[in-house]
mmCIF file of C-alpha atoms in Angstrom:
data_model
loop_
_atom_site.group_PDB
_atom_site.id
_atom_site.type_symbol
_atom_site.label_atom_id
_atom_site.label_comp_id
_atom_site.label_asym_id
_atom_site.label_seq_id
_atom_site.Cartn_x
_atom_site.Cartn_y
_atom_site.Cartn_z
ATOM 1 C CA MET W 12 31.210 -44.589 37.210
ATOM 2 C CA CYS W 13 28.603 -46.588 39.122
ATOM 3 C CA ASP W 14 25.003 -45.560 39.611
ATOM 4 C CA LEU W 15 24.703 -44.249 43.170
ATOM 5 C CA LEU W 16 21.276 -45.884 43.533
ATOM 6 C CA GLU W 17 22.045 -49.070 41.619
ATOM 7 C CA ASN W 18 20.983 -51.250 44.553
ATOM 8 C CA VAL W 19 17.565 -49.612 44.884
ATOM 9 C CA PRO W 20 14.900 -50.907 42.452
ATOM 10 C CA ILE W 21 13.661 -48.133 40.146
ATOM 11 C CA HIS W 22 10.009 -48.997 40.759
ATOM 12 C CA TRP W 23 10.389 -48.154 44.464
ATOM 13 C CA GLY W 24 10.004 -44.432 43.755
ATOM 14 C CA PRO W 25 11.163 -41.224 42.017
ATOM 15 C CA ARG W 26 14.847 -40.331 42.101
ATOM 16 C CA PHE W 27 17.314 -37.561 41.338
ATOM 17 C CA ASP W 28 21.011 -37.981 40.522
ATOM 18 C CA CYS W 29 23.431 -35.099 39.910
ATOM 19 C CA GLY W 30 26.490 -37.327 39.607
ATOM 20 C CA SER W 31 28.111 -36.649 42.974
ATOM 21 C CA ALA W 32 24.899 -37.051 44.995
ATOM 22 C CA ALA W 33 21.505 -38.672 44.574
ATOM 23 C CA ALA W 34 18.217 -39.057 46.408
ATOM 24 C CA THR W 35 15.150 -41.239 46.053
ATOM 25 C CA PHE W 36 11.770 -41.268 47.783
ATOM 26 C CA THR W 37 10.787 -44.899 48.202
ATOM 27 C CA ARG W 38 7.411 -46.413 49.037
ATOM 28 C CA VAL W 39 7.680 -50.164 49.264
ATOM 29 C CA ASP W 40 5.882 -53.144 50.779
ATOM 30 C CA PRO W 41 7.585 -55.519 53.243
ATOM 31 C CA SER W 42 10.864 -56.630 51.743
ATOM 32 C CA THR W 43 14.563 -57.325 52.266
ATOM 33 C CA ILE W 44 17.632 -55.622 50.810
ATOM 34 C CA GLU W 45 21.326 -56.498 51.047
ATOM 35 C CA PHE W 46 24.301 -54.822 49.341
ATOM 36 C CA GLU W 47 27.753 -53.277 49.613
ATOM 37 C CA ALA W 48 27.212 -49.517 49.658
ATOM 38 C CA PRO W 49 28.535 -47.926 46.419
ATOM 39 C CA ALA W 50 28.696 -44.547 48.216
ATOM 40 C CA HIS W 51 27.900 -42.985 51.577
ATOM 41 C CA MET W 52 24.175 -43.512 52.162
ATOM 42 C CA ALA W 53 21.688 -42.095 54.651
ATOM 43 C CA LEU W 54 18.074 -43.095 55.152
ATOM 44 C CA VAL W 55 15.381 -41.034 56.902
ATOM 45 C CA MET W 56 12.147 -42.806 57.807
ATOM 46 C CA PHE W 57 8.695 -41.280 57.146
ATOM 47 C CA THR W 58 6.705 -44.205 58.553
ATOM 48 C CA PRO W 59 7.307 -46.148 61.772
ATOM 49 C CA GLN W 60 8.957 -49.539 61.363
ATOM 50 C CA PRO W 61 8.297 -51.836 64.312
ATOM 51 C CA GLY W 62 10.514 -54.885 64.225
ATOM 52 C CA ARG W 63 12.958 -53.517 61.636
ATOM 53 C CA ILE W 64 15.997 -55.771 61.258
ATOM 54 C CA ALA W 65 19.344 -54.358 60.126
ATOM 55 C CA ALA W 66 23.042 -55.200 60.110
ATOM 56 C CA LEU W 67 26.022 -53.023 59.225
ATOM 57 C CA ASN W 68 29.353 -54.706 58.480
ATOM 58 C CA SER W 69 28.324 -57.602 60.693
ATOM 59 C CA ASP W 70 26.556 -60.960 60.636
ATOM 60 C CA ARG W 71 24.770 -59.864 63.806
ATOM 61 C CA ARG W 72 21.324 -58.551 62.905
ATOM 62 C CA THR W 73 19.577 -56.127 65.259
ATOM 63 C CA ASN W 74 15.797 -56.089 65.693
ATOM 64 C CA PHE W 75 14.566 -52.643 66.733
ATOM 65 C CA MET W 76 11.816 -50.029 66.516
ATOM 66 C CA ALA W 77 12.525 -47.432 63.817
ATOM 67 C CA PRO W 78 10.268 -44.419 64.528
ATOM 68 C CA VAL W 79 9.362 -41.600 62.125
ATOM 69 C CA GLY W 80 12.489 -39.464 61.743
ATOM 70 C CA CYS W 81 14.811 -42.398 62.373
ATOM 71 C CA LEU W 82 18.184 -41.840 60.673
ATOM 72 C CA GLU W 83 20.395 -44.659 59.417
ATOM 73 C CA ILE W 84 23.850 -44.072 57.912
ATOM 74 C CA VAL W 85 25.765 -46.572 55.774
ATOM 75 C CA PRO W 86 29.365 -45.515 54.968
ATOM 76 C CA ALA W 87 30.716 -46.252 51.496
ATOM 77 C CA THR W 88 31.827 -49.883 50.912
ATOM 78 C CA ALA W 89 30.074 -51.059 54.088
ATOM 79 C CA ASP W 90 28.002 -54.259 53.904
ATOM 80 C CA PHE W 91 24.367 -53.513 54.728
ATOM 81 C CA TYR W 92 21.336 -55.711 55.353
ATOM 82 C CA ALA W 93 17.777 -54.628 56.203
ATOM 83 C CA SER W 94 14.346 -56.207 56.291
ATOM 84 C CA TRP W 95 10.969 -54.791 57.257
ATOM 85 C CA SER W 96 7.565 -56.369 57.811
ATOM 86 C CA THR W 97 5.279 -53.334 57.237
ATOM 87 C CA PRO W 98 4.985 -50.913 54.280
ATOM 88 C CA LYS W 99 7.747 -48.328 54.385
ATOM 89 C CA GLU W 100 8.270 -44.755 53.145
ATOM 90 C CA ASN W 101 11.623 -43.019 53.366
ATOM 91 C CA ILE W 102 14.169 -40.756 51.712
ATOM 92 C CA LEU W 103 17.476 -42.355 50.791
ATOM 93 C CA VAL W 104 20.416 -40.034 50.062
ATOM 94 C CA ALA W 105 23.632 -41.263 48.423
ATOM 95 C CA LEU W 106 26.861 -39.220 48.396
ATOM 96 C CA ARG W 107 30.091 -39.988 46.596
ATOM 97 C CA PRO W 108 32.993 -39.947 49.088
ATOM 98 C CA ARG W 109 34.767 -37.211 47.120
ATOM 99 C CA ARG W 110 31.760 -34.903 47.542
ATOM 100 C CA LEU W 111 31.713 -35.368 51.306
ATOM 101 C CA THR W 112 35.500 -34.956 51.486
ATOM 102 C CA ALA W 113 35.309 -31.724 49.470
ATOM 103 C CA LEU W 114 32.608 -30.410 51.799
ATOM 104 C CA ALA W 115 34.652 -31.339 54.873
ATOM 105 C CA GLN W 116 37.609 -29.419 53.427
ATOM 106 C CA ALA W 117 35.500 -26.391 52.488
ATOM 107 C CA GLU W 118 33.473 -26.264 55.708
ATOM 108 C CA PHE W 119 35.958 -27.413 58.348
ATOM 109 C CA GLY W 120 39.387 -27.329 56.711
ATOM 110 C CA ARG W 121 39.719 -31.096 57.147
ATOM 111 C CA ALA W 122 41.002 -33.073 54.180
ATOM 112 C CA GLU W 123 39.705 -36.401 55.518
ATOM 113 C CA CYS W 124 36.566 -37.455 57.328
ATOM 114 C CA GLU W 125 34.736 -40.642 58.288
ATOM 115 C CA LEU W 126 31.021 -41.062 58.828
ATOM 116 C CA GLN W 127 29.948 -42.345 62.251
ATOM 117 C CA PRO W 128 26.487 -43.969 62.156
ATOM 118 C CA PRO W 129 24.112 -43.278 65.083
ATOM 119 C CA ARG W 130 22.600 -46.033 67.195
ATOM 120 C CA SER W 131 19.673 -48.062 65.843
ATOM 121 C CA GLY W 132 16.351 -46.208 66.086
ATOM 122 C CA PHE W 133 17.939 -42.764 66.576
ATOM 123 C CA ILE W 134 15.604 -39.863 65.664
ATOM 124 C CA ASP W 135 17.003 -36.754 63.932
ATOM 125 C CA ARG W 136 14.302 -34.118 63.506
ATOM 126 C CA LYS W 137 16.423 -31.720 61.445
ATOM 127 C CA ALA W 138 17.352 -34.511 59.024
ATOM 128 C CA LEU W 139 13.627 -35.331 58.836
ATOM 129 C CA LEU W 140 12.791 -31.713 57.944
ATOM 130 C CA ILE W 141 15.347 -31.648 55.113
ATOM 131 C CA ALA W 142 14.206 -35.079 53.929
ATOM 132 C CA GLU W 143 10.594 -33.862 53.765
ATOM 133 C CA MET W 144 11.651 -30.980 51.499
ATOM 134 C CA ILE W 145 13.544 -33.413 49.257
ATOM 135 C CA ARG W 146 10.476 -35.682 49.113
ATOM 136 C CA ASP W 147 8.141 -32.796 48.274
ATOM 137 C CA GLU W 148 10.349 -31.690 45.378
ATOM 138 C CA LEU W 149 10.738 -35.236 44.040
ATOM 139 C CA MET W 150 6.957 -35.664 44.169
ATOM 140 C CA SER W 151 6.230 -32.276 42.557
ATOM 141 C CA SER W 152 3.699 -32.424 39.735
ATOM 142 C CA GLU W 153 5.979 -30.069 37.801
ATOM 143 C CA THR W 154 9.499 -30.884 36.606
ATOM 144 C CA VAL W 155 11.854 -31.008 39.570
ATOM 145 C CA SER W 156 14.440 -28.254 40.021
ATOM 146 C CA PRO W 157 17.950 -29.788 39.885
ATOM 147 C CA ILE W 158 19.622 -26.793 41.540
ATOM 148 C CA TYR W 159 17.041 -26.778 44.357
ATOM 149 C CA LEU W 160 17.589 -30.482 45.017
ATOM 150 C CA ASP W 161 21.333 -29.887 44.788
ATOM 151 C CA SER W 162 20.948 -27.171 47.461
ATOM 152 C CA LEU W 163 18.972 -29.493 49.739
ATOM 153 C CA LEU W 164 21.526 -32.286 49.302
ATOM 154 C CA THR W 165 24.299 -29.829 50.187
ATOM 155 C CA VAL W 166 22.502 -28.800 53.389
ATOM 156 C CA PHE W 167 21.826 -32.450 54.241
ATOM 157 C CA SER W 168 25.465 -33.397 53.637
ATOM 158 C CA VAL W 169 26.795 -30.614 55.864
ATOM 159 C CA HIS W 170 24.351 -31.727 58.567
ATOM 160 C CA LEU W 171 25.790 -35.235 58.420
ATOM 161 C CA LEU W 172 29.312 -33.855 58.691
ATOM 162 C CA ARG W 173 28.480 -31.682 61.693
ATOM 163 C CA HIS W 174 26.778 -34.413 63.677
ATOM 164 C CA TYR W 175 27.829 -37.856 62.394
ATOM 165 C CA SER W 176 31.443 -37.706 61.276
ATOM 166 C CA SER W 177 34.985 -37.437 62.534
ATOM 167 C CA VAL W 178 34.814 -33.642 62.102
ATOM 168 C CA ALA W 179 31.726 -33.355 64.349
ATOM 169 C CA GLY W 180 32.320 -30.818 67.067
ATOM 170 C CA GLN W 181 35.043 -29.057 65.100
ATOM 171 C CA PRO W 182 34.407 -25.302 64.930
ATOM 172 C CA ALA W 183 33.597 -24.044 61.460
ATOM 173 C CA PRO W 184 35.094 -20.736 60.325
ATOM 174 C CA PRO W 185 32.865 -17.762 61.258
ATOM 175 C CA ARG W 186 30.407 -16.881 58.489
ATOM 176 C CA ARG W 187 29.135 -13.325 58.333
ATOM 177 C CA GLY W 188 27.647 -11.105 55.701
ATOM 178 C CA GLY W 189 26.555 -11.604 52.128
ATOM 179 C CA LEU W 190 28.546 -11.888 48.940
ATOM 180 C CA SER W 191 31.236 -9.314 48.278
ATOM 181 C CA ALA W 192 30.653 -6.987 45.326
ATOM 182 C CA ARG W 193 33.237 -8.879 43.283
ATOM 183 C CA SER W 194 31.814 -12.290 44.172
ATOM 184 C CA TRP W 195 28.285 -11.184 43.339
ATOM 185 C CA ARG W 196 29.437 -9.795 39.977
ATOM 186 C CA ASP W 197 31.320 -12.984 39.121
ATOM 187 C CA VAL W 198 28.455 -15.262 40.182
ATOM 188 C CA SER W 199 25.730 -13.249 38.455
ATOM 189 C CA ASP W 200 27.793 -12.974 35.251
ATOM 190 C CA PHE W 201 28.336 -16.755 35.255
ATOM 191 C CA ILE W 202 24.631 -17.435 35.800
ATOM 192 C CA ASP W 203 23.637 -15.031 32.999
ATOM 193 C CA ALA W 204 26.083 -16.703 30.612
ATOM 194 C CA ASN W 205 24.982 -20.228 31.504
ATOM 195 C CA LEU W 206 21.215 -20.012 31.982
ATOM 196 C CA MET W 207 20.627 -22.859 29.536
ATOM 197 C CA SER W 208 23.051 -25.118 31.432
ATOM 198 C CA ASP W 209 22.496 -27.377 34.432
ATOM 199 C CA LEU W 210 23.882 -25.046 37.128
ATOM 200 C CA ARG W 211 25.252 -26.531 40.373
ATOM 201 C CA ILE W 212 25.722 -25.055 43.836
ATOM 202 C CA GLU W 213 29.269 -26.418 44.064
ATOM 203 C CA THR W 214 30.233 -24.584 40.863
ATOM 204 C CA LEU W 215 28.705 -21.265 41.973
ATOM 205 C CA ALA W 216 30.311 -21.563 45.413
ATOM 206 C CA LYS W 217 33.738 -22.064 43.843
ATOM 207 C CA ILE W 218 33.273 -18.934 41.744
ATOM 208 C CA ALA W 219 32.420 -16.998 44.917
ATOM 209 C CA GLU W 220 35.361 -18.655 46.702
ATOM 210 C CA LEU W 221 33.094 -19.843 49.514
ATOM 211 C CA SER W 222 32.076 -23.185 50.947
ATOM 212 C CA PRO W 223 28.749 -24.454 49.531
ATOM 213 C CA SER W 224 26.771 -23.905 52.740
ATOM 214 C CA HIS W 225 28.256 -20.431 53.297
ATOM 215 C CA PHE W 226 27.482 -19.582 49.677
ATOM 216 C CA LEU W 227 23.822 -20.533 50.140
ATOM 217 C CA ARG W 228 23.538 -18.270 53.207
ATOM 218 C CA ALA W 229 25.472 -15.395 51.635
ATOM 219 C CA PHE W 230 23.515 -15.574 48.369
ATOM 220 C CA ARG W 231 20.186 -15.376 50.182
ATOM 221 C CA GLN W 232 21.408 -12.451 52.277
ATOM 222 C CA THR W 233 22.638 -10.581 49.192
ATOM 223 C CA VAL W 234 19.782 -11.325 46.795
ATOM 224 C CA GLY W 235 16.870 -11.871 49.171
ATOM 225 C CA GLN W 236 16.065 -15.314 47.787
ATOM 226 C CA PRO W 237 17.849 -18.650 47.332
ATOM 227 C CA PRO W 238 19.795 -19.411 44.145
ATOM 228 C CA HIS W 239 17.209 -21.734 42.610
ATOM 229 C CA ARG W 240 14.452 -19.113 42.814
ATOM 230 C CA TYR W 241 16.682 -16.364 41.459
ATOM 231 C CA ILE W 242 17.728 -18.547 38.520
ATOM 232 C CA LEU W 243 14.139 -19.591 37.788
ATOM 233 C CA GLU W 244 13.096 -15.927 37.699
ATOM 234 C CA LEU W 245 15.930 -15.072 35.292
ATOM 235 C CA ARG W 246 14.999 -17.967 33.018
ATOM 236 C CA THR W 247 11.368 -16.893 33.000
ATOM 237 C CA LYS W 248 12.255 -13.276 32.152
ATOM 238 C CA LYS W 249 14.531 -14.387 29.323
ATOM 239 C CA ALA W 250 11.794 -16.656 27.965
ATOM 240 C CA GLU W 251 9.311 -13.769 28.037
ATOM 241 C CA GLN W 252 11.723 -11.580 26.082
ATOM 242 C CA LEU W 253 12.273 -14.251 23.417
ATOM 243 C CA ILE W 254 8.554 -15.006 23.136
ATOM 244 C CA LEU W 255 7.809 -11.311 22.490
ATOM 245 C CA SER W 256 10.824 -10.426 20.307
ATOM 246 C CA THR W 257 11.379 -13.531 18.151
ATOM 247 C CA ASP W 258 9.435 -16.075 16.149
ATOM 248 C CA HIS W 259 11.383 -19.008 17.589
ATOM 249 C CA SER W 260 9.280 -22.011 18.560
ATOM 250 C CA LEU W 261 8.366 -22.361 22.206
ATOM 251 C CA VAL W 262 10.359 -25.598 22.366
ATOM 252 C CA GLU W 263 13.453 -23.744 21.159
ATOM 253 C CA ILE W 264 12.863 -20.937 23.652
ATOM 254 C CA ALA W 265 12.419 -23.376 26.528
ATOM 255 C CA THR W 266 15.719 -25.068 25.694
ATOM 256 C CA ALA W 267 17.574 -21.762 25.239
ATOM 257 C CA CYS W 268 16.422 -20.589 28.676
ATOM 258 C CA GLY W 269 17.341 -23.733 30.611
ATOM 259 C CA PHE W 270 13.887 -25.278 30.983
ATOM 260 C CA SER W 271 13.736 -29.041 30.603
ATOM 261 C CA SER W 272 10.772 -28.917 28.214
ATOM 262 C CA HIS W 273 8.023 -26.753 26.742
ATOM 263 C CA SER W 274 5.651 -28.049 29.435
ATOM 264 C CA HIS W 275 8.137 -27.052 32.157
ATOM 265 C CA LEU W 276 8.255 -23.503 30.729
ATOM 266 C CA SER W 277 4.455 -23.405 30.515
ATOM 267 C CA SER W 278 3.869 -24.613 34.070
ATOM 268 C CA THR W 279 6.452 -22.157 35.426
ATOM 269 C CA MET W 280 4.896 -19.191 33.618
ATOM 270 C CA LYS W 281 1.447 -20.216 34.787
ATOM 271 C CA ARG W 282 2.676 -20.269 38.385
ATOM 272 C CA LEU W 283 4.813 -17.124 38.306
ATOM 273 C CA ARG W 284 3.047 -14.976 35.692
ATOM 274 C CA HIS W 285 -0.494 -16.401 35.639
ATOM 275 C CA THR W 286 -0.304 -16.768 31.873
ATOM 276 C CA SER W 287 1.109 -19.228 29.341
ATOM 277 C CA PRO W 288 3.711 -18.803 26.594
ATOM 278 C CA ASN W 289 1.003 -19.089 23.917
ATOM 279 C CA GLU W 290 -1.206 -16.532 25.646
ATOM 280 C CA LEU W 291 1.721 -14.123 26.029
ATOM 281 C CA ARG W 292 2.637 -14.419 22.352
ATOM 282 C CA ARG W 293 -0.979 -13.761 21.323
ATOM 283 C CA ASP W 294 -1.462 -10.922 23.792
ATOM 284 C CA PRO W 295 1.760 -9.057 24.796
ATOM 285 C CA GLU W 296 -0.264 -6.910 27.200
ATOM 286 C CA LYS W 297 -0.312 -9.904 29.537
ATOM 287 C CA GLN W 298 3.389 -9.319 30.250
#
């Protein structure tokens, strides 16, 4: 299976890849790039690009102004060329075709869909807002949250489907209410049993028998917070219990609770509990 961001140099910026989707925040000096897209790709600009030159499946290169919030879409297998003469910052999202197809089926009941790129220089403010949240998480001083980034990529993908694909304009099924009692029980039981695993929105949505975007809305309505925050709170509580009731090392506890490292556990407890694992073990009254 190919790397979704294989055509983007690693030194251009931090990246996240969950297998079916990926994102990178790039900051790069004037340069040129040319490739055949290994997946569906979408770029959202954070800095203006006067005199940007691009070509999509054509030898004809267009010179245009790419403002902040400019959205470019490159469908999978398309030939793409771009060059820019001023420093550039942007979010680049890559989606495997099967992920977008699965979303189209879940959201719109359409088994097939094609992306339809907007005109050169087109501004999409909602895409910019989602891209800014992706950037902020990728640039976090703490370890990034995979399930949070997975949530943002799901929202971004559904936005592309609704506005830049062959299913655009198709009515989605009405979405009302939170999770049913059965769905909430099944989802919460699965989360409890898999806290140490790398949980994904697509997996939880399937358990609830909902589309990913409907699941995100229904989960928040039922629980009062998004999945990634709920899961982080559960992991922190479990870590506290193990710190107080066992003599396991903090590294072992971090792994058992789904944290990527001891430092990730420590930074999370500092932020949520205003204490550290070591301090809690020395002084249980800090709980």
